[in-house]
C-alpha positions as protocol buffer text, in pm:
chain_id: "A"
residue {
  index: 1
  type: UNK
  ca { x: -1760 y: 13316 z: -6687 }
}
residue {
  index: 2
  type: UNK
  ca { x: -1663 y: 13485 z: -7013 }
}
residue {
  index: 3
  type: UNK
  ca { x: -1668 y: 13331 z: -7360 }
}
residue {
  index: 4
  type: UNK
  ca { x: -1502 y: 13612 z: -7553 }
}
residue {
  index: 5
  type: UNK
  ca { x: -1261 y: 13874 z: -7418 }
}
residue {
  index: 6
  type: UNK
  ca { x: -1210 y: 14174 z: -7648 }
}
residue {
  index: 7
  type: UNK
  ca { x: -916 y: 14416 z: -7620 }
}
residue {
  index: 8
  type: UNK
  ca { x: -874 y: 14751 z: -7800 }
}
residue {
  index: 9
  type: UNK
  ca { x: -671 y: 14828 z: -8113 }
}
residue {
  index: 10
  type: UNK
  ca { x: -294 y: 14772 z: -8079 }
}
residue {
  index: 11
  type: UNK
  ca { x: -377 y: 14617 z: -7745 }
}
residue {
  index: 12
  type: UNK
  ca { x: -34 y: 14587 z: -7584 }
}
residue {
  index: 13
  type: UNK
  ca { x: 135 y: 14897 z: -7726 }
}
residue {
  index: 14
  type: UNK
  ca { x: -135 y: 15158 z: -7768 }
}
residue {
  index: 15
  type: UNK
  ca { x: -166 y: 15359 z: -8092 }
}
residue {
  index: 16
  type: UNK
  ca { x: 199 y: 15395 z: -8194 }
}
residue {
  index: 17
  type: UNK
  ca { x: 375 y: 15478 z: -8520 }
}
residue {
  index: 18
  type: UNK
  ca { x: 706 y: 15354 z: -8376 }
}
residue {
  index: 19
  type: UNK
  ca { x: 679 y: 15033 z: -8575 }
}
residue {
  index: 20
  type: UNK
  ca { x: 1045 y: 14944 z: -8524 }
}
residue {
  index: 21
  type: UNK
  ca { x: 951 y: 14867 z: -8165 }
}
residue {
  index: 22
  type: UNK
  ca { x: 595 y: 14739 z: -8209 }
}
residue {
  index: 23
  type: UNK
  ca { x: 610 y: 14522 z: -8523 }
}
residue {
  index: 24
  type: UNK
  ca { x: 602 y: 14142 z: -8504 }
}
residue {
  index: 25
  type: UNK
  ca { x: 714 y: 13888 z: -8763 }
}
residue {
  index: 26
  type: UNK
  ca { x: 625 y: 13569 z: -8573 }
}
residue {
  index: 27
  type: UNK
  ca { x: 284 y: 13661 z: -8429 }
}
residue {
  index: 28
  type: UNK
  ca { x: 422 y: 13679 z: -8077 }
}
residue {
  index: 29
  type: UNK
  ca { x: 106 y: 13847 z: -7944 }
}
residue {
  index: 30
  type: UNK
  ca { x: -121 y: 13588 z: -8103 }
}
residue {
  index: 31
  type: UNK
  ca { x: 85 y: 13303 z: -7958 }
}
residue {
  index: 32
  type: UNK
  ca { x: 74 y: 13454 z: -7610 }
}
residue {
  index: 33
  type: UNK
  ca { x: -298 y: 13527 z: -7638 }
}
residue {
  index: 34
  type: UNK
  ca { x: -362 y: 13166 z: -7737 }
}
residue {
  index: 35
  type: UNK
  ca { x: -185 y: 13050 z: -7421 }
}
residue {
  index: 36
  type: UNK
  ca { x: -409 y: 13275 z: -7212 }
}
residue {
  index: 37
  type: UNK
  ca { x: -717 y: 13160 z: -7402 }
}
residue {
  index: 38
  type: UNK
  ca { x: -633 y: 12803 z: -7314 }
}
residue {
  index: 39
  type: UNK
  ca { x: -559 y: 12888 z: -6953 }
}
residue {
  index: 40
  type: UNK
  ca { x: -890 y: 13068 z: -6902 }
}
residue {
  index: 41
  type: UNK
  ca { x: -1104 y: 12864 z: -7143 }
}
residue {
  index: 42
  type: UNK
  ca { x: -1223 y: 13154 z: -7358 }
}
residue {
  index: 43
  type: UNK
  ca { x: -1158 y: 13324 z: -7690 }
}
residue {
  index: 44
  type: UNK
  ca { x: -963 y: 13652 z: -7688 }
}
residue {
  index: 45
  type: UNK
  ca { x: -952 y: 13935 z: -7941 }
}
residue {
  index: 46
  type: UNK
  ca { x: -633 y: 14143 z: -7951 }
}
residue {
  index: 47
  type: UNK
  ca { x: -465 y: 14398 z: -8177 }
}
residue {
  index: 48
  type: UNK
  ca { x: -104 y: 14379 z: -8294 }
}
residue {
  index: 49
  type: UNK
  ca { x: 133 y: 14510 z: -8563 }
}
residue {
  index: 50
  type: UNK
  ca { x: 242 y: 14282 z: -8849 }
}
residue {
  index: 51
  type: UNK
  ca { x: 588 y: 14332 z: -8998 }
}
residue {
  index: 52
  type: UNK
  ca { x: 584 y: 14331 z: -9380 }
}
residue {
  index: 53
  type: UNK
  ca { x: 944 y: 14436 z: -9427 }
}
residue {
  index: 54
  type: UNK
  ca { x: 922 y: 14784 z: -9577 }
}
residue {
  index: 55
  type: UNK
  ca { x: 588 y: 14862 z: -9410 }
}
residue {
  index: 56
  type: UNK
  ca { x: 342 y: 14716 z: -9157 }
}
residue {
  index: 57
  type: UNK
  ca { x: -24 y: 14626 z: -9116 }
}
residue {
  index: 58
  type: UNK
  ca { x: -253 y: 14701 z: -8821 }
}
residue {
  index: 59
  type: UNK
  ca { x: -402 y: 14362 z: -8730 }
}
residue {
  index: 60
  type: UNK
  ca { x: -670 y: 14229 z: -8498 }
}
residue {
  index: 61
  type: UNK
  ca { x: -697 y: 13857 z: -8423 }
}
residue {
  index: 62
  type: UNK
  ca { x: -958 y: 13653 z: -8242 }
}
residue {
  index: 63
  type: UNK
  ca { x: -795 y: 13349 z: -8087 }
}
residue {
  index: 64
  type: UNK
  ca { x: -944 y: 13044 z: -7914 }
}
residue {
  index: 65
  type: UNK
  ca { x: -760 y: 12775 z: -7718 }
}
residue {
  index: 66
  type: UNK
  ca { x: -752 y: 12575 z: -8043 }
}
residue {
  index: 67
  type: UNK
  ca { x: -592 y: 12850 z: -8251 }
}
residue {
  index: 68
  type: UNK
  ca { x: -653 y: 13168 z: -8448 }
}
residue {
  index: 69
  type: UNK
  ca { x: -1016 y: 13208 z: -8559 }
}
residue {
  index: 70
  type: UNK
  ca { x: -986 y: 13541 z: -8741 }
}
residue {
  index: 71
  type: UNK
  ca { x: -704 y: 13769 z: -8856 }
}
residue {
  index: 72
  type: UNK
  ca { x: -814 y: 14108 z: -8991 }
}
residue {
  index: 73
  type: UNK
  ca { x: -589 y: 14386 z: -9127 }
}
residue {
  index: 74
  type: UNK
  ca { x: -725 y: 14741 z: -9092 }
}
residue {
  index: 75
  type: UNK
  ca { x: -842 y: 14856 z: -9435 }
}
residue {
  index: 76
  type: UNK
  ca { x: -832 y: 15230 z: -9368 }
}
residue {
  index: 77
  type: UNK
  ca { x: -514 y: 15353 z: -9193 }
}
residue {
  index: 78
  type: UNK
  ca { x: -576 y: 15683 z: -9013 }
}
residue {
  index: 79
  type: UNK
  ca { x: -413 y: 15928 z: -9255 }
}
residue {
  index: 80
  type: UNK
  ca { x: -482 y: 16230 z: -9031 }
}
residue {
  index: 81
  type: UNK
  ca { x: -260 y: 16069 z: -8766 }
}
residue {
  index: 82
  type: UNK
  ca { x: 1 y: 15964 z: -9027 }
}
residue {
  index: 83
  type: UNK
  ca { x: -81 y: 15597 z: -8982 }
}
residue {
  index: 84
  type: UNK
  ca { x: -91 y: 15566 z: -9360 }
}
residue {
  index: 85
  type: UNK
  ca { x: 279 y: 15657 z: -9372 }
}
residue {
  index: 86
  type: UNK
  ca { x: 372 y: 15352 z: -9165 }
}
residue {
  index: 87
  type: UNK
  ca { x: 93 y: 15104 z: -9240 }
}
residue {
  index: 88
  type: UNK
  ca { x: -65 y: 14976 z: -9557 }
}
residue {
  index: 89
  type: UNK
  ca { x: -435 y: 14896 z: -9571 }
}
residue {
  index: 90
  type: UNK
  ca { x: -574 y: 14544 z: -9567 }
}
residue {
  index: 91
  type: UNK
  ca { x: -783 y: 14401 z: -9848 }
}
residue {
  index: 92
  type: UNK
  ca { x: -1011 y: 14135 z: -9699 }
}
residue {
  index: 93
  type: UNK
  ca { x: -1313 y: 14116 z: -9467 }
}
residue {
  index: 94
  type: UNK
  ca { x: -1284 y: 13785 z: -9283 }
}
residue {
  index: 95
  type: UNK
  ca { x: -1554 y: 13635 z: -9062 }
}
residue {
  index: 96
  type: UNK
  ca { x: -1518 y: 13370 z: -8797 }
}
residue {
  index: 97
  type: UNK
  ca { x: -1765 y: 13136 z: -8632 }
}
residue {
  index: 98
  type: UNK
  ca { x: -1745 y: 13107 z: -8255 }
}
residue {
  index: 99
  type: UNK
  ca { x: -2005 y: 12932 z: -8041 }
}
residue {
  index: 100
  type: UNK
  ca { x: -2245 y: 12950 z: -8338 }
}
residue {
  index: 101
  type: UNK
  ca { x: -2194 y: 13326 z: -8372 }
}
residue {
  index: 102
  type: UNK
  ca { x: -2060 y: 13485 z: -8690 }
}
residue {
  index: 103
  type: UNK
  ca { x: -1821 y: 13764 z: -8597 }
}
residue {
  index: 104
  type: UNK
  ca { x: -1653 y: 14032 z: -8808 }
}
residue {
  index: 105
  type: UNK
  ca { x: -1407 y: 14308 z: -8721 }
}
residue {
  index: 106
  type: UNK
  ca { x: -1346 y: 14669 z: -8823 }
}
residue {
  index: 107
  type: UNK
  ca { x: -1070 y: 14875 z: -8659 }
}
residue {
  index: 108
  type: UNK
  ca { x: -1108 y: 15234 z: -8534 }
}
residue {
  index: 109
  type: UNK
  ca { x: -1098 y: 15467 z: -8842 }
}
residue {
  index: 110
  type: UNK
  ca { x: -1275 y: 15193 z: -9042 }
}
residue {
  index: 111
  type: UNK
  ca { x: -1585 y: 15297 z: -8848 }
}
residue {
  index: 112
  type: UNK
  ca { x: -1617 y: 15609 z: -9065 }
}
residue {
  index: 113
  type: UNK
  ca { x: -1663 y: 15399 z: -9380 }
}
residue {
  index: 114
  type: UNK
  ca { x: -2005 y: 15230 z: -9404 }
}
residue {
  index: 115
  type: UNK
  ca { x: -1945 y: 14999 z: -9701 }
}
residue {
  index: 116
  type: UNK
  ca { x: -1739 y: 14727 z: -9522 }
}
residue {
  index: 117
  type: UNK
  ca { x: -2005 y: 14709 z: -9251 }
}
residue {
  index: 118
  type: UNK
  ca { x: -2269 y: 14655 z: -9518 }
}
residue {
  index: 119
  type: UNK
  ca { x: -2067 y: 14370 z: -9667 }
}
residue {
  index: 120
  type: UNK
  ca { x: -2000 y: 14206 z: -9331 }
}
residue {
  index: 121
  type: UNK
  ca { x: -2362 y: 14239 z: -9221 }
}
residue {
  index: 122
  type: UNK
  ca { x: -2478 y: 14005 z: -9497 }
}
residue {
  index: 123
  type: UNK
  ca { x: -2345 y: 13722 z: -9279 }
}
residue {
  index: 124
  type: UNK
  ca { x: -2226 y: 13861 z: -8946 }
}
residue {
  index: 125
  type: UNK
  ca { x: -2426 y: 13856 z: -8622 }
}
residue {
  index: 126
  type: UNK
  ca { x: -2177 y: 14078 z: -8438 }
}
residue {
  index: 127
  type: UNK
  ca { x: -1924 y: 14332 z: -8567 }
}
residue {
  index: 128
  type: UNK
  ca { x: -1646 y: 14424 z: -8324 }
}
residue {
  index: 129
  type: UNK
  ca { x: -1479 y: 14765 z: -8351 }
}
residue {
  index: 130
  type: UNK
  ca { x: -1155 y: 14781 z: -8145 }
}
residue {
  index: 131
  type: UNK
  ca { x: -1014 y: 15133 z: -8134 }
}
residue {
  index: 132
  type: UNK
  ca { x: -789 y: 15400 z: -7991 }
}
residue {
  index: 133
  type: UNK
  ca { x: -1050 y: 15677 z: -8026 }
}
residue {
  index: 134
  type: UNK
  ca { x: -972 y: 16004 z: -7841 }
}
residue {
  index: 135
  type: UNK
  ca { x: -1218 y: 16173 z: -7611 }
}
residue {
  index: 136
  type: UNK
  ca { x: -1221 y: 16487 z: -7828 }
}
residue {
  index: 137
  type: UNK
  ca { x: -1421 y: 16290 z: -8086 }
}
residue {
  index: 138
  type: UNK
  ca { x: -1625 y: 16075 z: -7851 }
}
residue {
  index: 139
  type: UNK
  ca { x: -1958 y: 16196 z: -7992 }
}
residue {
  index: 140
  type: UNK
  ca { x: -1852 y: 16074 z: -8336 }
}
residue {
  index: 141
  type: UNK
  ca { x: -1759 y: 15736 z: -8187 }
}
residue {
  index: 142
  type: UNK
  ca { x: -2093 y: 15686 z: -8017 }
}
residue {
  index: 143
  type: UNK
  ca { x: -2302 y: 15817 z: -8306 }
}
residue {
  index: 144
  type: UNK
  ca { x: -2127 y: 15608 z: -8571 }
}
residue {
  index: 145
  type: UNK
  ca { x: -2141 y: 15287 z: -8367 }
}
residue {
  index: 146
  type: UNK
  ca { x: -2514 y: 15332 z: -8321 }
}
residue {
  index: 147
  type: UNK
  ca { x: -2562 y: 15414 z: -8689 }
}
residue {
  index: 148
  type: UNK
  ca { x: -2372 y: 15105 z: -8805 }
}
residue {
  index: 149
  type: UNK
  ca { x: -2590 y: 14884 z: -8584 }
}
residue {
  index: 150
  type: UNK
  ca { x: -2915 y: 15039 z: -8708 }
}
residue {
  index: 151
  type: UNK
  ca { x: -2838 y: 15058 z: -9079 }
}
residue {
  index: 152
  type: UNK
  ca { x: -2701 y: 14704 z: -9096 }
}
residue {
  index: 153
  type: UNK
  ca { x: -2929 y: 14535 z: -8840 }
}
residue {
  index: 154
  type: UNK
  ca { x: -2643 y: 14371 z: -8651 }
}
residue {
  index: 155
  type: UNK
  ca { x: -2494 y: 14395 z: -8303 }
}
residue {
  index: 156
  type: UNK
  ca { x: -2198 y: 14634 z: -8293 }
}
residue {
  index: 157
  type: UNK
  ca { x: -1949 y: 14633 z: -8005 }
}
residue {
  index: 158
  type: UNK
  ca { x: -1719 y: 14933 z: -7968 }
}
residue {
  index: 159
  type: UNK
  ca { x: -1401 y: 14846 z: -7776 }
}
residue {
  index: 160
  type: UNK
  ca { x: -1204 y: 15159 z: -7691 }
}
residue {
  index: 161
  type: UNK
  ca { x: -902 y: 15228 z: -7472 }
}
residue {
  index: 162
  type: UNK
  ca { x: -915 y: 15468 z: -7175 }
}
residue {
  index: 163
  type: UNK
  ca { x: -668 y: 15699 z: -7009 }
}
residue {
  index: 164
  type: UNK
  ca { x: -384 y: 15925 z: -7128 }
}
residue {
  index: 165
  type: UNK
  ca { x: -140 y: 15816 z: -7396 }
}
residue {
  index: 166
  type: UNK
  ca { x: 83 y: 16001 z: -7642 }
}
residue {
  index: 167
  type: UNK
  ca { x: -60 y: 16341 z: -7555 }
}
residue {
  index: 168
  type: UNK
  ca { x: -417 y: 16224 z: -7608 }
}
residue {
  index: 169
  type: UNK
  ca { x: -688 y: 16144 z: -7355 }
}
residue {
  index: 170
  type: UNK
  ca { x: -909 y: 15843 z: -7427 }
}
residue {
  index: 171
  type: UNK
  ca { x: -1247 y: 15829 z: -7258 }
}
residue {
  index: 172
  type: UNK
  ca { x: -1320 y: 15459 z: -7302 }
}
residue {
  index: 173
  type: UNK
  ca { x: -1690 y: 15466 z: -7389 }
}
residue {
  index: 174
  type: UNK
  ca { x: -1690 y: 15096 z: -7481 }
}
residue {
  index: 175
  type: UNK
  ca { x: -2046 y: 15000 z: -7566 }
}
residue {
  index: 176
  type: UNK
  ca { x: -2265 y: 14735 z: -7722 }
}
residue {
  index: 177
  type: UNK
  ca { x: -2548 y: 14840 z: -7954 }
}
residue {
  index: 178
  type: UNK
  ca { x: -2840 y: 14625 z: -8059 }
}
residue {
  index: 179
  type: UNK
  ca { x: -2972 y: 14618 z: -8418 }
}
residue {
  index: 180
  type: UNK
  ca { x: -3243 y: 14867 z: -8322 }
}
residue {
  index: 181
  type: UNK
  ca { x: -2984 y: 15119 z: -8199 }
}
residue {
  index: 182
  type: UNK
  ca { x: -3048 y: 15084 z: -7828 }
}
residue {
  index: 183
  type: UNK
  ca { x: -2746 y: 15013 z: -7612 }
}
residue {
  index: 184
  type: UNK
  ca { x: -2705 y: 14753 z: -7342 }
}
residue {
  index: 185
  type: UNK
  ca { x: -2861 y: 14905 z: -7028 }
}
residue {
  index: 186
  type: UNK
  ca { x: -2638 y: 15061 z: -6765 }
}
residue {
  index: 187
  type: UNK
  ca { x: -2338 y: 15073 z: -6994 }
}
residue {
  index: 188
  type: UNK
  ca { x: -2211 y: 15378 z: -6807 }
}
residue {
  index: 189
  type: UNK
  ca { x: -2348 y: 15351 z: -6454 }
}
residue {
  index: 190
  type: UNK
  ca { x: -2256 y: 15153 z: -6147 }
}
residue {
  index: 191
  type: UNK
  ca { x: -2496 y: 14912 z: -5974 }
}
residue {
  index: 192
  type: UNK
  ca { x: -2461 y: 14652 z: -5707 }
}
residue {
  index: 193
  type: UNK
  ca { x: -2616 y: 14310 z: -5738 }
}
residue {
  index: 194
  type: UNK
  ca { x: -2864 y: 14242 z: -6013 }
}
residue {
  index: 195
  type: UNK
  ca { x: -3166 y: 14416 z: -6159 }
}
residue {
  index: 196
  type: UNK
  ca { x: -3423 y: 14312 z: -6417 }
}
residue {
  index: 197
  type: UNK
  ca { x: -3503 y: 14529 z: -6716 }
}
residue {
  index: 198
  type: UNK
  ca { x: -3772 y: 14412 z: -6954 }
}
residue {
  index: 199
  type: UNK
  ca { x: -3862 y: 14641 z: -7244 }
}
residue {
  index: 200
  type: UNK
  ca { x: -3933 y: 14641 z: -7617 }
}
residue {
  index: 201
  type: UNK
  ca { x: -3926 y: 14264 z: -7649 }
}
residue {
  index: 202
  type: UNK
  ca { x: -3597 y: 14220 z: -7465 }
}
residue {
  index: 203
  type: UNK
  ca { x: -3546 y: 14024 z: -7145 }
}
residue {
  index: 204
  type: UNK
  ca { x: -3225 y: 14134 z: -6976 }
}
residue {
  index: 205
  type: UNK
  ca { x: -3050 y: 14061 z: -6650 }
}
residue {
  index: 206
  type: UNK
  ca { x: -2782 y: 14305 z: -6548 }
}
residue {
  index: 207
  type: UNK
  ca { x: -2493 y: 14246 z: -6310 }
}
residue {
  index: 208
  type: UNK
  ca { x: -2231 y: 14521 z: -6265 }
}
residue {
  index: 209
  type: UNK
  ca { x: -1906 y: 14496 z: -6070 }
}
residue {
  index: 210
  type: UNK
  ca { x: -1634 y: 14745 z: -5979 }
}
residue {
  index: 211
  type: UNK
  ca { x: -1282 y: 14639 z: -6073 }
}
residue {
  index: 212
  type: UNK
  ca { x: -962 y: 14820 z: -5974 }
}
residue {
  index: 213
  type: UNK
  ca { x: -761 y: 14701 z: -6272 }
}
residue {
  index: 214
  type: UNK
  ca { x: -690 y: 14774 z: -6639 }
}
residue {
  index: 215
  type: UNK
  ca { x: -1053 y: 14722 z: -6734 }
}
residue {
  index: 216
  type: UNK
  ca { x: -1330 y: 14974 z: -6783 }
}
residue {
  index: 217
  type: UNK
  ca { x: -1630 y: 14797 z: -6936 }
}
residue {
  index: 218
  type: UNK
  ca { x: -1724 y: 14429 z: -6939 }
}
residue {
  index: 219
  type: UNK
  ca { x: -2026 y: 14294 z: -7122 }
}
residue {
  index: 220
  type: UNK
  ca { x: -2182 y: 13953 z: -7150 }
}
residue {
  index: 221
  type: UNK
  ca { x: -2385 y: 13905 z: -7466 }
}
residue {
  index: 222
  type: UNK
  ca { x: -2647 y: 13643 z: -7543 }
}
residue {
  index: 223
  type: UNK
  ca { x: -2821 y: 13607 z: -7877 }
}
residue {
  index: 224
  type: UNK
  ca { x: -3126 y: 13425 z: -8007 }
}
residue {
  index: 225
  type: UNK
  ca { x: -3465 y: 13333 z: -7871 }
}
residue {
  index: 226
  type: UNK
  ca { x: -3473 y: 13244 z: -7505 }
}
residue {
  index: 227
  type: UNK
  ca { x: -3606 y: 12898 z: -7577 }
}
residue {
  index: 228
  type: UNK
  ca { x: -3304 y: 12810 z: -7794 }
}
residue {
  index: 229
  type: UNK
  ca { x: -3062 y: 12852 z: -7507 }
}
residue {
  index: 230
  type: UNK
  ca { x: -2806 y: 13003 z: -7746 }
}
residue {
  index: 231
  type: UNK
  ca { x: -2577 y: 13245 z: -7563 }
}
residue {
  index: 232
  type: UNK
  ca { x: -2246 y: 13422 z: -7609 }
}
residue {
  index: 233
  type: UNK
  ca { x: -2103 y: 13605 z: -7313 }
}
residue {
  index: 234
  type: UNK
  ca { x: -1827 y: 13853 z: -7381 }
}
residue {
  index: 235
  type: UNK
  ca { x: -1610 y: 14104 z: -7205 }
}
residue {
  index: 236
  type: UNK
  ca { x: -1507 y: 14442 z: -7348 }
}
residue {
  index: 237
  type: UNK
  ca { x: -1213 y: 14587 z: -7157 }
}
residue {
  index: 238
  type: UNK
  ca { x: -1096 y: 14941 z: -7224 }
}
residue {
  index: 239
  type: UNK
  ca { x: -730 y: 14915 z: -7129 }
}
residue {
  index: 240
  type: UNK
  ca { x: -545 y: 15163 z: -6903 }
}
residue {
  index: 241
  type: UNK
  ca { x: -776 y: 15173 z: -6604 }
}
residue {
  index: 242
  type: UNK
  ca { x: -1130 y: 15241 z: -6485 }
}
residue {
  index: 243
  type: UNK
  ca { x: -1444 y: 15064 z: -6373 }
}
residue {
  index: 244
  type: UNK
  ca { x: -1610 y: 14756 z: -6512 }
}
residue {
  index: 245
  type: UNK
  ca { x: -1973 y: 14681 z: -6588 }
}
residue {
  index: 246
  type: UNK
  ca { x: -2076 y: 14322 z: -6654 }
}
residue {
  index: 247
  type: UNK
  ca { x: -2394 y: 14258 z: -6851 }
}
residue {
  index: 248
  type: UNK
  ca { x: -2592 y: 13937 z: -6885 }
}
residue {
  index: 249
  type: UNK
  ca { x: -2818 y: 13951 z: -7188 }
}
residue {
  index: 250
  type: UNK
  ca { x: -3080 y: 13719 z: -7328 }
}
residue {
  index: 251
  type: UNK
  ca { x: -3222 y: 13874 z: -7644 }
}
residue {
  index: 252
  type: UNK
  ca { x: -3569 y: 13783 z: -7757 }
}
residue {
  index: 253
  type: UNK
  ca { x: -3660 y: 13823 z: -8125 }
}
residue {
  index: 254
  type: UNK
  ca { x: -3760 y: 14179 z: -8209 }
}
residue {
  index: 255
  type: UNK
  ca { x: -3866 y: 14336 z: -8539 }
}
residue {
  index: 256
  type: UNK
  ca { x: -3714 y: 14673 z: -8618 }
}
residue {
  index: 257
  type: UNK
  ca { x: -3884 y: 14900 z: -8872 }
}
């Protein structure tokens, strides 16, 4: 079972500046995602392009069977890739509550700017970073995700695409970091069955599966003291192919200094 399915930036089109083909004026992606959320009884996060007439915005929505929970517009268009010529930046930092979890979003290039993460972390439990981040800068991706988790004491989930697209190769590298900067175990290795890993105040159960589909990494995330029973399971797919790792987490309270 999955509570929250997270897709990368511009989920159905990939990172494209051809806005005449990708832009939406009636939230077609959000409407379709809501249908799927209802069908599979989960919330889904997906990226899409909003038509503003003379320009566009790069959006990411989290949608439940009941409707849209969050709609975020990327604040920092990627000027190096000429995104800023086709998209304007957003101006707000929305949060949503889902299953008692407060969730915020930053998109791809936003990761290089620490201030929005600091603002979100005043309330957020989890910050999701959907992206189309190329393999040539994968070390930046991993380092910055870890840094944002540590400096803001929140969970940070990086959701990246994988495969070749538009002359770029994307290595996936989707990952979940804890507030202390450690990642969910076995994020990049294959196992069969289950194994227990207890360390540094965490109690974790890991279950990894191999999937021949458009998914590369799946994670289930649970937050709060074990005795509270509070849990949020989520799946991070890196679209365009690969393997899948599914993680079952039960986080015990831990102090980070």
